PDB file of C-alpha atoms and ligand atoms in Angstrom:
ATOM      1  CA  UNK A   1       7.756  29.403-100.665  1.00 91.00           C
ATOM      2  CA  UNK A   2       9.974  32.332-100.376  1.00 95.00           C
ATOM      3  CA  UNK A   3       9.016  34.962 -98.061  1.00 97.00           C
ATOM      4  CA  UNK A   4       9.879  38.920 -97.483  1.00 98.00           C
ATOM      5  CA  UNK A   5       8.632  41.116 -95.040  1.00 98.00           C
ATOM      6  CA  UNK A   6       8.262  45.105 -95.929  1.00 98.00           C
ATOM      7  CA  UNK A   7       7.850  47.321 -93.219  1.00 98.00           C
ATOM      8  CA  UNK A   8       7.119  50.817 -92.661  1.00 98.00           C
ATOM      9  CA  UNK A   9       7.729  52.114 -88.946  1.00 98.00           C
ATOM     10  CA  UNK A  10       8.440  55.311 -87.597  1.00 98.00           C
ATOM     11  CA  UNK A  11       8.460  54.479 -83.962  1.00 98.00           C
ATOM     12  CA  UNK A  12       9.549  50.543 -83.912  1.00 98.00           C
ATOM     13  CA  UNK A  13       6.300  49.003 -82.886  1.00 98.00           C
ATOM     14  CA  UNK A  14       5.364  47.518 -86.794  1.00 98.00           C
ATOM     15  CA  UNK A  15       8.967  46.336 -86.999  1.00 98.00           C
ATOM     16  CA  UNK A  16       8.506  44.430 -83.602  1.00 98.00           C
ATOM     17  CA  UNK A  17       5.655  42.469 -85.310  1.00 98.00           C
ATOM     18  CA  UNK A  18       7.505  42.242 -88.664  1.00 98.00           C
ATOM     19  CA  UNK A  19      10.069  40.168 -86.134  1.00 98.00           C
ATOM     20  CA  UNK A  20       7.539  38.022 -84.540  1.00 98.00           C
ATOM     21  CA  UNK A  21       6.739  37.040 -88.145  1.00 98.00           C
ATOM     22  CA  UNK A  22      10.083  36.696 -88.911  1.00 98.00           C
ATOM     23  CA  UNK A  23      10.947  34.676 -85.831  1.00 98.00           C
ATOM     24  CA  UNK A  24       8.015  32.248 -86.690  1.00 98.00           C
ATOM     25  CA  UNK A  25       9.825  31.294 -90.127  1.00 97.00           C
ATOM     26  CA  UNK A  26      13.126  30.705 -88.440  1.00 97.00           C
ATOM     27  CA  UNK A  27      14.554  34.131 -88.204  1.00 96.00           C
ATOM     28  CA  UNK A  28      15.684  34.500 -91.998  1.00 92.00           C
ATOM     29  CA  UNK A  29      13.478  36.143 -93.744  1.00 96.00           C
ATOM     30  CA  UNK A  30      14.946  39.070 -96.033  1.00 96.00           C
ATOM     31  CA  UNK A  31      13.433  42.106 -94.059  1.00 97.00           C
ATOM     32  CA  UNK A  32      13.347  45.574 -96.049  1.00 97.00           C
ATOM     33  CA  UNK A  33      12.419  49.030 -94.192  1.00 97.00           C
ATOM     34  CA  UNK A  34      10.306  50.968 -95.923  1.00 97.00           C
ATOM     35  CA  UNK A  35       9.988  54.176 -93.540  1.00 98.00           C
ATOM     36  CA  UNK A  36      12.366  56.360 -95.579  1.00 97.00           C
ATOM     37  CA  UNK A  37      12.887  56.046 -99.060  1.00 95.00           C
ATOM     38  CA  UNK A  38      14.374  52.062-100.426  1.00 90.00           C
ATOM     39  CA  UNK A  39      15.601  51.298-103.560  1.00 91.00           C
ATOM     40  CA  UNK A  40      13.252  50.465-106.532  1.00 96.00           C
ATOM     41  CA  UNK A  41      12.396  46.235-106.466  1.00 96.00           C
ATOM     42  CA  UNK A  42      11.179  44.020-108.599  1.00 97.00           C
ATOM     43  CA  UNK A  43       9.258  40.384-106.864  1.00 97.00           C
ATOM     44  CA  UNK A  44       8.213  37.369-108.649  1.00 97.00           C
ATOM     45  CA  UNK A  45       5.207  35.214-108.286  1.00 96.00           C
ATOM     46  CA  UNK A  46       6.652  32.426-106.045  1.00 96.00           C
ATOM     47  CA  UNK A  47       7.877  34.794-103.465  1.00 97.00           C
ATOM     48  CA  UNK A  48       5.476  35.650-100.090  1.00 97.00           C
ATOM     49  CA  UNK A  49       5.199  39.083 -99.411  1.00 98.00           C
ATOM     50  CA  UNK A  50       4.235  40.854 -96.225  1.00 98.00           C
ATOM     51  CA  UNK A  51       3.706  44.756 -95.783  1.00 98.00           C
ATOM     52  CA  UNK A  52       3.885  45.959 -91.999  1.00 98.00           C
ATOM     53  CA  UNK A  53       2.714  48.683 -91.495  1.00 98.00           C
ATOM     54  CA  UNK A  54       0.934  51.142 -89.025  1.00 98.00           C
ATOM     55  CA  UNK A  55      -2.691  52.788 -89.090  1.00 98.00           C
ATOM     56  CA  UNK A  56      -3.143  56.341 -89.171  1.00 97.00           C
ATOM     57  CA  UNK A  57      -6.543  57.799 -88.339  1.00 95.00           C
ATOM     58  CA  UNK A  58      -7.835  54.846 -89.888  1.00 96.00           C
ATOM     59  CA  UNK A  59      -5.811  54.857 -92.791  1.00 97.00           C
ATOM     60  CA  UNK A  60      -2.437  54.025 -94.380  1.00 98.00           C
ATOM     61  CA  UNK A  61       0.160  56.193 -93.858  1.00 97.00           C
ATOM     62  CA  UNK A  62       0.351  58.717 -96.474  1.00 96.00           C
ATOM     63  CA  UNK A  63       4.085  57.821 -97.453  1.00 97.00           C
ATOM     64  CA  UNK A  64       3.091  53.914 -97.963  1.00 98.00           C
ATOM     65  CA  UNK A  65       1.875  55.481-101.746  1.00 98.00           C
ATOM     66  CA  UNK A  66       5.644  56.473-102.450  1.00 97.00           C
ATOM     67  CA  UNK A  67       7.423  53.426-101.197  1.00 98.00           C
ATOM     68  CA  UNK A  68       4.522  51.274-103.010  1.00 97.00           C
ATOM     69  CA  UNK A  69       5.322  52.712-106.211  1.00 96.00           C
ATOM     70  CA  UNK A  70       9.289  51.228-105.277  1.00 96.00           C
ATOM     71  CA  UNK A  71       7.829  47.524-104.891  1.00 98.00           C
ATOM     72  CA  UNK A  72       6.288  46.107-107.440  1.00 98.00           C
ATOM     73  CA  UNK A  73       5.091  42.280-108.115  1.00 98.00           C
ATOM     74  CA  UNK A  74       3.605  40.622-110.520  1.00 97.00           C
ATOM     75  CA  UNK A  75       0.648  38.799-109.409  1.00 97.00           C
ATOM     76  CA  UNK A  76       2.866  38.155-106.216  1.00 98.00           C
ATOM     77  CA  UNK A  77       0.819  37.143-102.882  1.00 98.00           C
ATOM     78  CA  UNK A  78       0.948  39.429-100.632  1.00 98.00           C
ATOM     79  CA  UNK A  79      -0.454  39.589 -96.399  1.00 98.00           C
ATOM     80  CA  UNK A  80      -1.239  43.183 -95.412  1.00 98.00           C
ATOM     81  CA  UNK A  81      -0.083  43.568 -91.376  1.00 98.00           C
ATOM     82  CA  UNK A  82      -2.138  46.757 -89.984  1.00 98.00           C
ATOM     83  CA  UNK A  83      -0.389  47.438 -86.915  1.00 98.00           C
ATOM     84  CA  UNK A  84      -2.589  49.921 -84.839  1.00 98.00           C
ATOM     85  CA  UNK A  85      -2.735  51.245 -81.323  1.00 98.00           C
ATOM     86  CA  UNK A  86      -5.569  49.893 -79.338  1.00 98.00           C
ATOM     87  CA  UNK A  87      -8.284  52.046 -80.991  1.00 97.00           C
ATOM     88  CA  UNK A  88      -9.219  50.652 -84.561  1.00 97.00           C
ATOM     89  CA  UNK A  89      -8.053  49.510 -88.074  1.00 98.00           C
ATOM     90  CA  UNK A  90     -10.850  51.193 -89.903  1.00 97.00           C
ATOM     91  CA  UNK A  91      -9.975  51.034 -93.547  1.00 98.00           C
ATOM     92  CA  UNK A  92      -6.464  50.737 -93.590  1.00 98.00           C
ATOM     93  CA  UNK A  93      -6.517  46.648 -94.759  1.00 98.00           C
ATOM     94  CA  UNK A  94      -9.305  47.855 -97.645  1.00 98.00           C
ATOM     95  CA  UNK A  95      -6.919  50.531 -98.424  1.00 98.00           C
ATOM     96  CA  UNK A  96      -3.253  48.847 -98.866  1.00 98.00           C
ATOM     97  CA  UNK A  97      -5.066  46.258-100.203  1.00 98.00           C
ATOM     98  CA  UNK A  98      -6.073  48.510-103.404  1.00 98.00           C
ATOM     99  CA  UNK A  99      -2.791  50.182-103.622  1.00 98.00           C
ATOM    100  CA  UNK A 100      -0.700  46.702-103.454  1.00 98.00           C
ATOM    101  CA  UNK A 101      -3.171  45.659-106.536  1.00 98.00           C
ATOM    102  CA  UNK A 102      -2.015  49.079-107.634  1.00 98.00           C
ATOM    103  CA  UNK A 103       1.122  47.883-107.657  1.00 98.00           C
ATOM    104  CA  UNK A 104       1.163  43.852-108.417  1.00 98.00           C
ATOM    105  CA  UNK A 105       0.225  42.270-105.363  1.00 98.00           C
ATOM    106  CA  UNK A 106      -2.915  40.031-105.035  1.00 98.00           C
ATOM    107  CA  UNK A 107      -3.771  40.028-101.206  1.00 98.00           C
ATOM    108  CA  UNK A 108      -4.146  36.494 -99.892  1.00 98.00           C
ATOM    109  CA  UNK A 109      -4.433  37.113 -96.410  1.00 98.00           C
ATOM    110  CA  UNK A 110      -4.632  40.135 -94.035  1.00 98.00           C
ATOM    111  CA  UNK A 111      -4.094  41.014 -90.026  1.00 98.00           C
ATOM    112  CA  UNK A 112      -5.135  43.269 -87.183  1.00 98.00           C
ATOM    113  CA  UNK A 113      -2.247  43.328 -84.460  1.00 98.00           C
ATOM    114  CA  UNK A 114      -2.542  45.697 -81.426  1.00 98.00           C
ATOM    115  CA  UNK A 115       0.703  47.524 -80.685  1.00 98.00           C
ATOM    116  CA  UNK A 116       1.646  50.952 -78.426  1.00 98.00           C
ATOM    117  CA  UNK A 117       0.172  53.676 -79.782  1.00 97.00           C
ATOM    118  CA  UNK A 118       2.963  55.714 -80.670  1.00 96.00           C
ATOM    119  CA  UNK A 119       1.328  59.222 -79.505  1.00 95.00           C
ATOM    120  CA  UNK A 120       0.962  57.821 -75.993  1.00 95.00           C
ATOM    121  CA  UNK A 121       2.402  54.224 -75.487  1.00 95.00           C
ATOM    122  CA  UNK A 122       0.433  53.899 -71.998  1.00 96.00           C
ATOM    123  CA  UNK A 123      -2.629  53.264 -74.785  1.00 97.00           C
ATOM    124  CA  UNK A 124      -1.436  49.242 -76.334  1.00 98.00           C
ATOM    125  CA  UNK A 125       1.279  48.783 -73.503  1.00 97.00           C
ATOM    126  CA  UNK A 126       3.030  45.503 -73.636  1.00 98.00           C
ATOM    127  CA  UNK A 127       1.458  44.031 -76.983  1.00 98.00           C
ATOM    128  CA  UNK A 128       1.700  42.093 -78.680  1.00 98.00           C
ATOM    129  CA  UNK A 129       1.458  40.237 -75.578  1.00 98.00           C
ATOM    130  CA  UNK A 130       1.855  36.283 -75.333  1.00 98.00           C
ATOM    131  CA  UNK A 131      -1.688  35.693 -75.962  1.00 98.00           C
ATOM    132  CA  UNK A 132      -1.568  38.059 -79.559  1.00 98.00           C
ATOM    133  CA  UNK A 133       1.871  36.119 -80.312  1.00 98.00           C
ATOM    134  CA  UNK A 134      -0.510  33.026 -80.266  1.00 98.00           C
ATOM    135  CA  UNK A 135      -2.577  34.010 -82.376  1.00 98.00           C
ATOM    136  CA  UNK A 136      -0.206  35.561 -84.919  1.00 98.00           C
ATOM    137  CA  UNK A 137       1.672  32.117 -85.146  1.00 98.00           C
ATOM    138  CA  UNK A 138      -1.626  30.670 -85.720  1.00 98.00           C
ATOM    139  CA  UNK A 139      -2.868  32.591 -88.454  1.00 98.00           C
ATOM    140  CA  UNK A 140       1.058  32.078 -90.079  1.00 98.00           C
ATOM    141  CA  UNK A 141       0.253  28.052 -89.524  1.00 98.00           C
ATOM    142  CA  UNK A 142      -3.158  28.083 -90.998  1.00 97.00           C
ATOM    143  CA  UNK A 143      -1.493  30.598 -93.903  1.00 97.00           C
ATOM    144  CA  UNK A 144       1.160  27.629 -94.784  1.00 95.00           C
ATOM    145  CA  UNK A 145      -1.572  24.917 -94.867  1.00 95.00           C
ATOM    146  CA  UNK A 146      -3.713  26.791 -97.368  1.00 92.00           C
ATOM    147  CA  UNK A 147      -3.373  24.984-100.543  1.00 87.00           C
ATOM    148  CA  UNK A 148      -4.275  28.063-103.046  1.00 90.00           C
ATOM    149  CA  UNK A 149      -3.464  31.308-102.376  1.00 93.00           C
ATOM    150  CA  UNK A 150      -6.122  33.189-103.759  1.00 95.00           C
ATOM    151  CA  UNK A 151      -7.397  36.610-102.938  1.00 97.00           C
ATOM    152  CA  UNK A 152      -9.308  37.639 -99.845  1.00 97.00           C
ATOM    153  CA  UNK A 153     -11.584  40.637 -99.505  1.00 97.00           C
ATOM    154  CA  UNK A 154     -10.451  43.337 -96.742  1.00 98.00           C
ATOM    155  CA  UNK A 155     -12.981  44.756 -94.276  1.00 98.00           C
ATOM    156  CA  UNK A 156     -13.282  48.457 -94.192  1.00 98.00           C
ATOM    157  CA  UNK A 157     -15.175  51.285 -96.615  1.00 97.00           C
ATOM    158  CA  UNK A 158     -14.618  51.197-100.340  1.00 97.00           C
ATOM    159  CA  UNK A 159     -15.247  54.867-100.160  1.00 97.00           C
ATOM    160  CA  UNK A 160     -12.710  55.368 -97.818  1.00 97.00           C
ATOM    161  CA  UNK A 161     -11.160  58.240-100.411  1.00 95.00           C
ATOM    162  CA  UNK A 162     -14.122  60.328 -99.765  1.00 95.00           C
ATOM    163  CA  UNK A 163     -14.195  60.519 -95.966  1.00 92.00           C
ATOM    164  CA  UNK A 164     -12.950  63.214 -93.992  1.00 85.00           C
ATOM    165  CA  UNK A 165      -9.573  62.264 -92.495  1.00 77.00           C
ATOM    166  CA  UNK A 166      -9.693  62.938 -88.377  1.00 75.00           C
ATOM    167  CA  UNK A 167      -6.448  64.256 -88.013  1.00 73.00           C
ATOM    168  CA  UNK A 168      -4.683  65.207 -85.094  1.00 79.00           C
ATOM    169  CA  UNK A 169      -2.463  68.308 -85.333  1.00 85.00           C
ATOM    170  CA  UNK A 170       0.766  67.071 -83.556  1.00 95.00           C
ATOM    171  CA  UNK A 171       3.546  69.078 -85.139  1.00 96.00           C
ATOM    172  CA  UNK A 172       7.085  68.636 -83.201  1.00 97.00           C
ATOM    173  CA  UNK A 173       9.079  71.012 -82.844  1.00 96.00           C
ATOM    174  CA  UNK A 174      12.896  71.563 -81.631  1.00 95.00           C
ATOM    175  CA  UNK A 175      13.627  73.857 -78.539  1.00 94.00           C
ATOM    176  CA  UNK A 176      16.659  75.800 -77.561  1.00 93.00           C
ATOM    177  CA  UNK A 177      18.473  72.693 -76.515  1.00 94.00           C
ATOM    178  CA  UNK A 178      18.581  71.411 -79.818  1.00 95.00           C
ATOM    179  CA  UNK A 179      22.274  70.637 -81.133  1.00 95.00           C
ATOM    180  CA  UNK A 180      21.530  70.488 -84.695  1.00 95.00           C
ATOM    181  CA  UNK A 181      22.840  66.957 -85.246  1.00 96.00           C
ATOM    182  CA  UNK A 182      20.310  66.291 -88.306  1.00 96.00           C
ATOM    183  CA  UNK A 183      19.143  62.642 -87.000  1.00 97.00           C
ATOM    184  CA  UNK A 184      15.766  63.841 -86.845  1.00 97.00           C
ATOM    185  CA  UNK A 185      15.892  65.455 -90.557  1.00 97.00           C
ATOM    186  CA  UNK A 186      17.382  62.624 -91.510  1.00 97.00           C
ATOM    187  CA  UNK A 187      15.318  60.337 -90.633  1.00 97.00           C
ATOM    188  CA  UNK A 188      11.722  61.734 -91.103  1.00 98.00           C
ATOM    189  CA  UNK A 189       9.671  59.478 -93.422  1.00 98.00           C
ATOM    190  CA  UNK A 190       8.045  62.822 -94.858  1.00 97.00           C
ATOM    191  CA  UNK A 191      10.490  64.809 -95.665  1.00 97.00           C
ATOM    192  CA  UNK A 192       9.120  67.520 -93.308  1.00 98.00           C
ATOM    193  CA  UNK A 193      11.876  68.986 -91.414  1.00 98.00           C
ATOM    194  CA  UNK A 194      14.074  71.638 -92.206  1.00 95.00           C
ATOM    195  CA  UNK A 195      17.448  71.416 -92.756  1.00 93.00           C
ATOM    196  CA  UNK A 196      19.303  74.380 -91.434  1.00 91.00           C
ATOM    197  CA  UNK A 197      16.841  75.031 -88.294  1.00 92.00           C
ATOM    198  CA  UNK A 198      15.211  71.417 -87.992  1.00 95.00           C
ATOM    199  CA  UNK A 199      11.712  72.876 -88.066  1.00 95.00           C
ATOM    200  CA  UNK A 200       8.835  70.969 -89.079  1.00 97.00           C
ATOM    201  CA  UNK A 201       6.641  71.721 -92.152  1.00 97.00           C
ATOM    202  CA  UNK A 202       3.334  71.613 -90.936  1.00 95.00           C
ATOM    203  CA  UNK A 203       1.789  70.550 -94.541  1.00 95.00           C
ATOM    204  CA  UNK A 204       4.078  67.359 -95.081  1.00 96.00           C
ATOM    205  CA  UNK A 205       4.891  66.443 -91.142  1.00 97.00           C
ATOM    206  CA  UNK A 206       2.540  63.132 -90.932  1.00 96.00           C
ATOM    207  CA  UNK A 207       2.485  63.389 -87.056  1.00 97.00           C
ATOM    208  CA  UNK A 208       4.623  59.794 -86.578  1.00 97.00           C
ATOM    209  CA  UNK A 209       6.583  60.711 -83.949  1.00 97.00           C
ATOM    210  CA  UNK A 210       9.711  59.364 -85.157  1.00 98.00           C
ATOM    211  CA  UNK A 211      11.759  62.196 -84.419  1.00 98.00           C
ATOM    212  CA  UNK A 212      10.558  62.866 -81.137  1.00 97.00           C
ATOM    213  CA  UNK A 213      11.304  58.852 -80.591  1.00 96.00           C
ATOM    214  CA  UNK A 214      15.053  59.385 -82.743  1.00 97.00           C
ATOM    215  CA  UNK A 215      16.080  62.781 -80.904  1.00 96.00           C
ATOM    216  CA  UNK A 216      19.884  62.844 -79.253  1.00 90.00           C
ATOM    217  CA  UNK A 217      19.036  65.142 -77.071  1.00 94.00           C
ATOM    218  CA  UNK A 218      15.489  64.499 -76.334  1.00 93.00           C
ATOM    219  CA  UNK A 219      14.416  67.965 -76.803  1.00 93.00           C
ATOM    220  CA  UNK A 220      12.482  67.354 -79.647  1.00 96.00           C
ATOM    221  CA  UNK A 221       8.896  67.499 -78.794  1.00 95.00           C
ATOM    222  CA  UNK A 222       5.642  68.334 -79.372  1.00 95.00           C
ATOM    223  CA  UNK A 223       4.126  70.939 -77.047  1.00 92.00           C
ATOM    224  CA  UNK A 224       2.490  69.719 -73.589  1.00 92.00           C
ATOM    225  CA  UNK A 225      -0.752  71.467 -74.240  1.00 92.00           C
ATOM    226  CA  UNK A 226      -1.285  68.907 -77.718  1.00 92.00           C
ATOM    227  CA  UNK A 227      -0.001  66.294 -76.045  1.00 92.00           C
ATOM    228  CA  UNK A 228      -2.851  66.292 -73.145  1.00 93.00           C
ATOM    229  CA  UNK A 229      -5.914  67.073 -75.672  1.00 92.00           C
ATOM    230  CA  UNK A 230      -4.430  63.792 -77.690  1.00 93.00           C
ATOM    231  CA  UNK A 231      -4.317  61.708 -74.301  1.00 93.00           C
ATOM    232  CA  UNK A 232      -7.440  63.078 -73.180  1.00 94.00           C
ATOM    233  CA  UNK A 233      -9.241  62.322 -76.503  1.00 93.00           C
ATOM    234  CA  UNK A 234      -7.271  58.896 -77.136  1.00 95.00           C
ATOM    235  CA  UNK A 235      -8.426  57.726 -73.379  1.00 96.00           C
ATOM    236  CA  UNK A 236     -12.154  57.790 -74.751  1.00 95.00           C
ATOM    237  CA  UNK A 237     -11.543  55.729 -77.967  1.00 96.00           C
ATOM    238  CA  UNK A 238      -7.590  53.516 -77.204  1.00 96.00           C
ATOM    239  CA  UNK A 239      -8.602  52.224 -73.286  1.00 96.00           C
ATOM    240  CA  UNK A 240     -10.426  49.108 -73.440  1.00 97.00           C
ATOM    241  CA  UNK A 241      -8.117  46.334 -74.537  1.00 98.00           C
ATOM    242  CA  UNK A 242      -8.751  45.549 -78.374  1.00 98.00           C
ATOM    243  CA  UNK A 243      -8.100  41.532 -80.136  1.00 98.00           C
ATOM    244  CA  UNK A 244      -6.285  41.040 -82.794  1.00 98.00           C
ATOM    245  CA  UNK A 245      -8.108  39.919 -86.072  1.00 98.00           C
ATOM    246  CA  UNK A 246      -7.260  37.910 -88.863  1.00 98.00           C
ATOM    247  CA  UNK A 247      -8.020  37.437 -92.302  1.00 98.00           C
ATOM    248  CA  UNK A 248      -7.717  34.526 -94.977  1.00 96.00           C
TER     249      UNK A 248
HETATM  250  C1  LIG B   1      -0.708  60.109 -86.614  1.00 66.42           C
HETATM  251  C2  LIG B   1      -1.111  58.803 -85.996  1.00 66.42           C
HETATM  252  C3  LIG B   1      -2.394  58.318 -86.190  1.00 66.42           C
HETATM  253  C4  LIG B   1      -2.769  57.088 -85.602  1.00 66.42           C
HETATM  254  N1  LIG B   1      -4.027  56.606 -85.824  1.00 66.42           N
HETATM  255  C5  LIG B   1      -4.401  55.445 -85.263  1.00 66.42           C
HETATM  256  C6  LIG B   1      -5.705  54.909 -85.496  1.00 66.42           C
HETATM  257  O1  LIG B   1      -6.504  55.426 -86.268  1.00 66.42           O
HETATM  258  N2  LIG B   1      -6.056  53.782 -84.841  1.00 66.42           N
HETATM  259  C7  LIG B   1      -5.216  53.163 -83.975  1.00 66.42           C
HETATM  260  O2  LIG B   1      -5.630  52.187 -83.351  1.00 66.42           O
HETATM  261  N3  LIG B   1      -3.937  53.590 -83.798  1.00 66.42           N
HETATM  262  C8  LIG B   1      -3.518  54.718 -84.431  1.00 66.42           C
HETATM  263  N4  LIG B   1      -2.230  55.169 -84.265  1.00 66.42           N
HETATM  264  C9  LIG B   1      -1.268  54.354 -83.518  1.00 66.42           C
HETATM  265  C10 LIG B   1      -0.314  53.578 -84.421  1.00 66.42           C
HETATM  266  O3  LIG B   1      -1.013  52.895 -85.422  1.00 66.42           O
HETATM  267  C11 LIG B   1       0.474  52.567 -83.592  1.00 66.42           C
HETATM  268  O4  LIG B   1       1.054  53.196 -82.487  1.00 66.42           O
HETATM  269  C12 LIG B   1       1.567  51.870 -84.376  1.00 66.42           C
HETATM  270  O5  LIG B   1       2.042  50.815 -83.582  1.00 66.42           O
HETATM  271  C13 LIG B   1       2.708  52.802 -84.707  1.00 66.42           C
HETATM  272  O6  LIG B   1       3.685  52.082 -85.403  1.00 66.42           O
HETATM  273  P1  LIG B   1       5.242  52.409 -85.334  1.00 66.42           P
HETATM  274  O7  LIG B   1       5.655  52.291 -83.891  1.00 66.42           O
HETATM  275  O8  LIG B   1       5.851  51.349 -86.165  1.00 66.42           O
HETATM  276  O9  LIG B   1       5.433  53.787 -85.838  1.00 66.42           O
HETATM  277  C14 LIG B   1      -1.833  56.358 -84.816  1.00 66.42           C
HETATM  278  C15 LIG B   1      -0.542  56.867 -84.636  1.00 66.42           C
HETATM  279  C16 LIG B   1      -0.172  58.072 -85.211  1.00 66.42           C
HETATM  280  C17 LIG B   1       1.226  58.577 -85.018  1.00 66.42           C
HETATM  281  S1  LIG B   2       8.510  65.934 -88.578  1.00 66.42           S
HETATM  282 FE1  LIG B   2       6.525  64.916 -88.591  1.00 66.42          FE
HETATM  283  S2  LIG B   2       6.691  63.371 -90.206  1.00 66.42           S
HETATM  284 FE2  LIG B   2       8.778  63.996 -89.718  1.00 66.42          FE
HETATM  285  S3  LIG B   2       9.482  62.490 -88.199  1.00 66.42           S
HETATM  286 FE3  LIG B   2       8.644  64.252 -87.073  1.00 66.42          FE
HETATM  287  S4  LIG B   2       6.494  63.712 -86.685  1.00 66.42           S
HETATM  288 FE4  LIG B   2       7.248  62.328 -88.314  1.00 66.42          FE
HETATM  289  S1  LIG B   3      17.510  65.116 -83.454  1.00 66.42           S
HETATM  290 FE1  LIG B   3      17.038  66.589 -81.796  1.00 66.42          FE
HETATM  291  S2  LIG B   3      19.026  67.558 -81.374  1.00 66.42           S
HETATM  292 FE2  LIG B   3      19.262  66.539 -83.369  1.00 66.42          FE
HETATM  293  S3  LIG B   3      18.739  68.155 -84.863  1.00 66.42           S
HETATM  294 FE3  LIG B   3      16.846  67.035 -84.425  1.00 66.42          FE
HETATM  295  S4  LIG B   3      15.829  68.225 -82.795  1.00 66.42           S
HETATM  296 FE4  LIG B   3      17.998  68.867 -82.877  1.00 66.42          FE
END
């Protein structure tokens, strides 16, 4: 069957599981970012589709609605990849699942994969490691043996709309050193940066990091004081090491 993999990524740890993925199927898979804006597409039935992409306070990113609304199937199987950083996956699977229905996909299989957390990599350092990779090219095994591909159930909270999303308030910002080269405006997934002075919007900035990750100069940052209350509060949820998980 033929396979794509979608990923969103802002910092480079979903794309470094979209590879493993990709690696397990020979290395030549069509891979398509999704973290700024693609072109509209259109996927049969008979192709495999996998969405990478990274949890956000338990959630989907809030940009994954845009870029869904450029992929559509029709009735195409799709695996949802939550990539997540060592705390939990809440509802994100229950959540991508109902917008890739949204938007054509039937969800015949689903994952859990433990990567840096991309506020403070020391949380998720060095995974996947070996043992995860295992796993991951198990469940992709045990996916190619199924004979149907019919539709699995997610875990997480139907309800997920109504809950209160626990968001940390990690707004980067330039500072004097900043030489106006437009990489991080660029490259935002949110459109929250402006273009003259390369300041954030608070309202649309989703907190991934990406500029602070993409900076030239690496003066892009978001101020020490945040940074320790996010370590501090991360420590008590991220530190004990978390398993993958696997659905089909
Ligand atoms: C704003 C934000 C919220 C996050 N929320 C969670 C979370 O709820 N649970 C978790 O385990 N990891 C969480 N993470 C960590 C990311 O899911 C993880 O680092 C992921 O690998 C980032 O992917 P990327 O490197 O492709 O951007 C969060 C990261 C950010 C930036
Ligand atoms: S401004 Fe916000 S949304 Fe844009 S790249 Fe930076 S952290 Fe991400
Ligand atoms: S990437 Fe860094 S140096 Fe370039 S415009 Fe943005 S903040 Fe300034």
């Amino acid at each position: 069957m033929r396979k794509v993999i979608f990923y969103f990524s802002p910092c480079g740890n979903t794309k470094a599981v979209a590879d493993i993925i990709n690696r397990y199927y020979g290395g030549d898979i069509l891979m398509q970012e999704l973290t700024t804006p693609t072109m509209d597409v259109i996927i049969d039935s008979e192709t495999l589709v996998f969405f990478c992409y990274p949890v956000y306070a338990g959630r989907i990113p809030k940009p994954m609605y845009d870029r869904m609304n450029q992929v559509k199937g029709n009735n195409t199987p799709c695996v949802n990849v939550a990539v997540f950083g060592n705390r939990a996956v809440d509802d994100a699977l229950i959540e991508m699942q109902d917008v890739a229905r949204q938007s054509g996909f039937v969800t015949v299989g689903g994952c859990e994969i433990v990567a840096p957390h991309s506020i403070d990599p020391s949380f998720g350092a060095n995974r996947p490691d070996a043992s995860d990779i295992a796993k991951i090219e198990d469940f992709l095994k045990k996916l190619d043996e199924k004979e149907a591909l019919t539709e699995v159930k997610m875990p997480g909270n139907p309800e997920y709309a109504k809950k209160k999303p626990m968001d940390l308030p990690l707004y980067p910002k330039p500072s004097k050193e900043c030489i106006g080269c437009g990489i991080c405006y660029k490259y935002c997934p949110a459109g929250a940066i402006n273009a003259k002075r390369m300041k954030t919007y608070k309202r649309k900035c989703i907190s991934c990091m990406r500029c602070v990750s993409m900076c030239s100069t690496e003066t892009r940052t978001v101020n020490l004081p945040m940074r320790v209350v996010a370590s501090a509060y991360l420590k008590k949820f991220c530190s004990d090491r978390k398993e993958p998980k696997f659905y089909l």
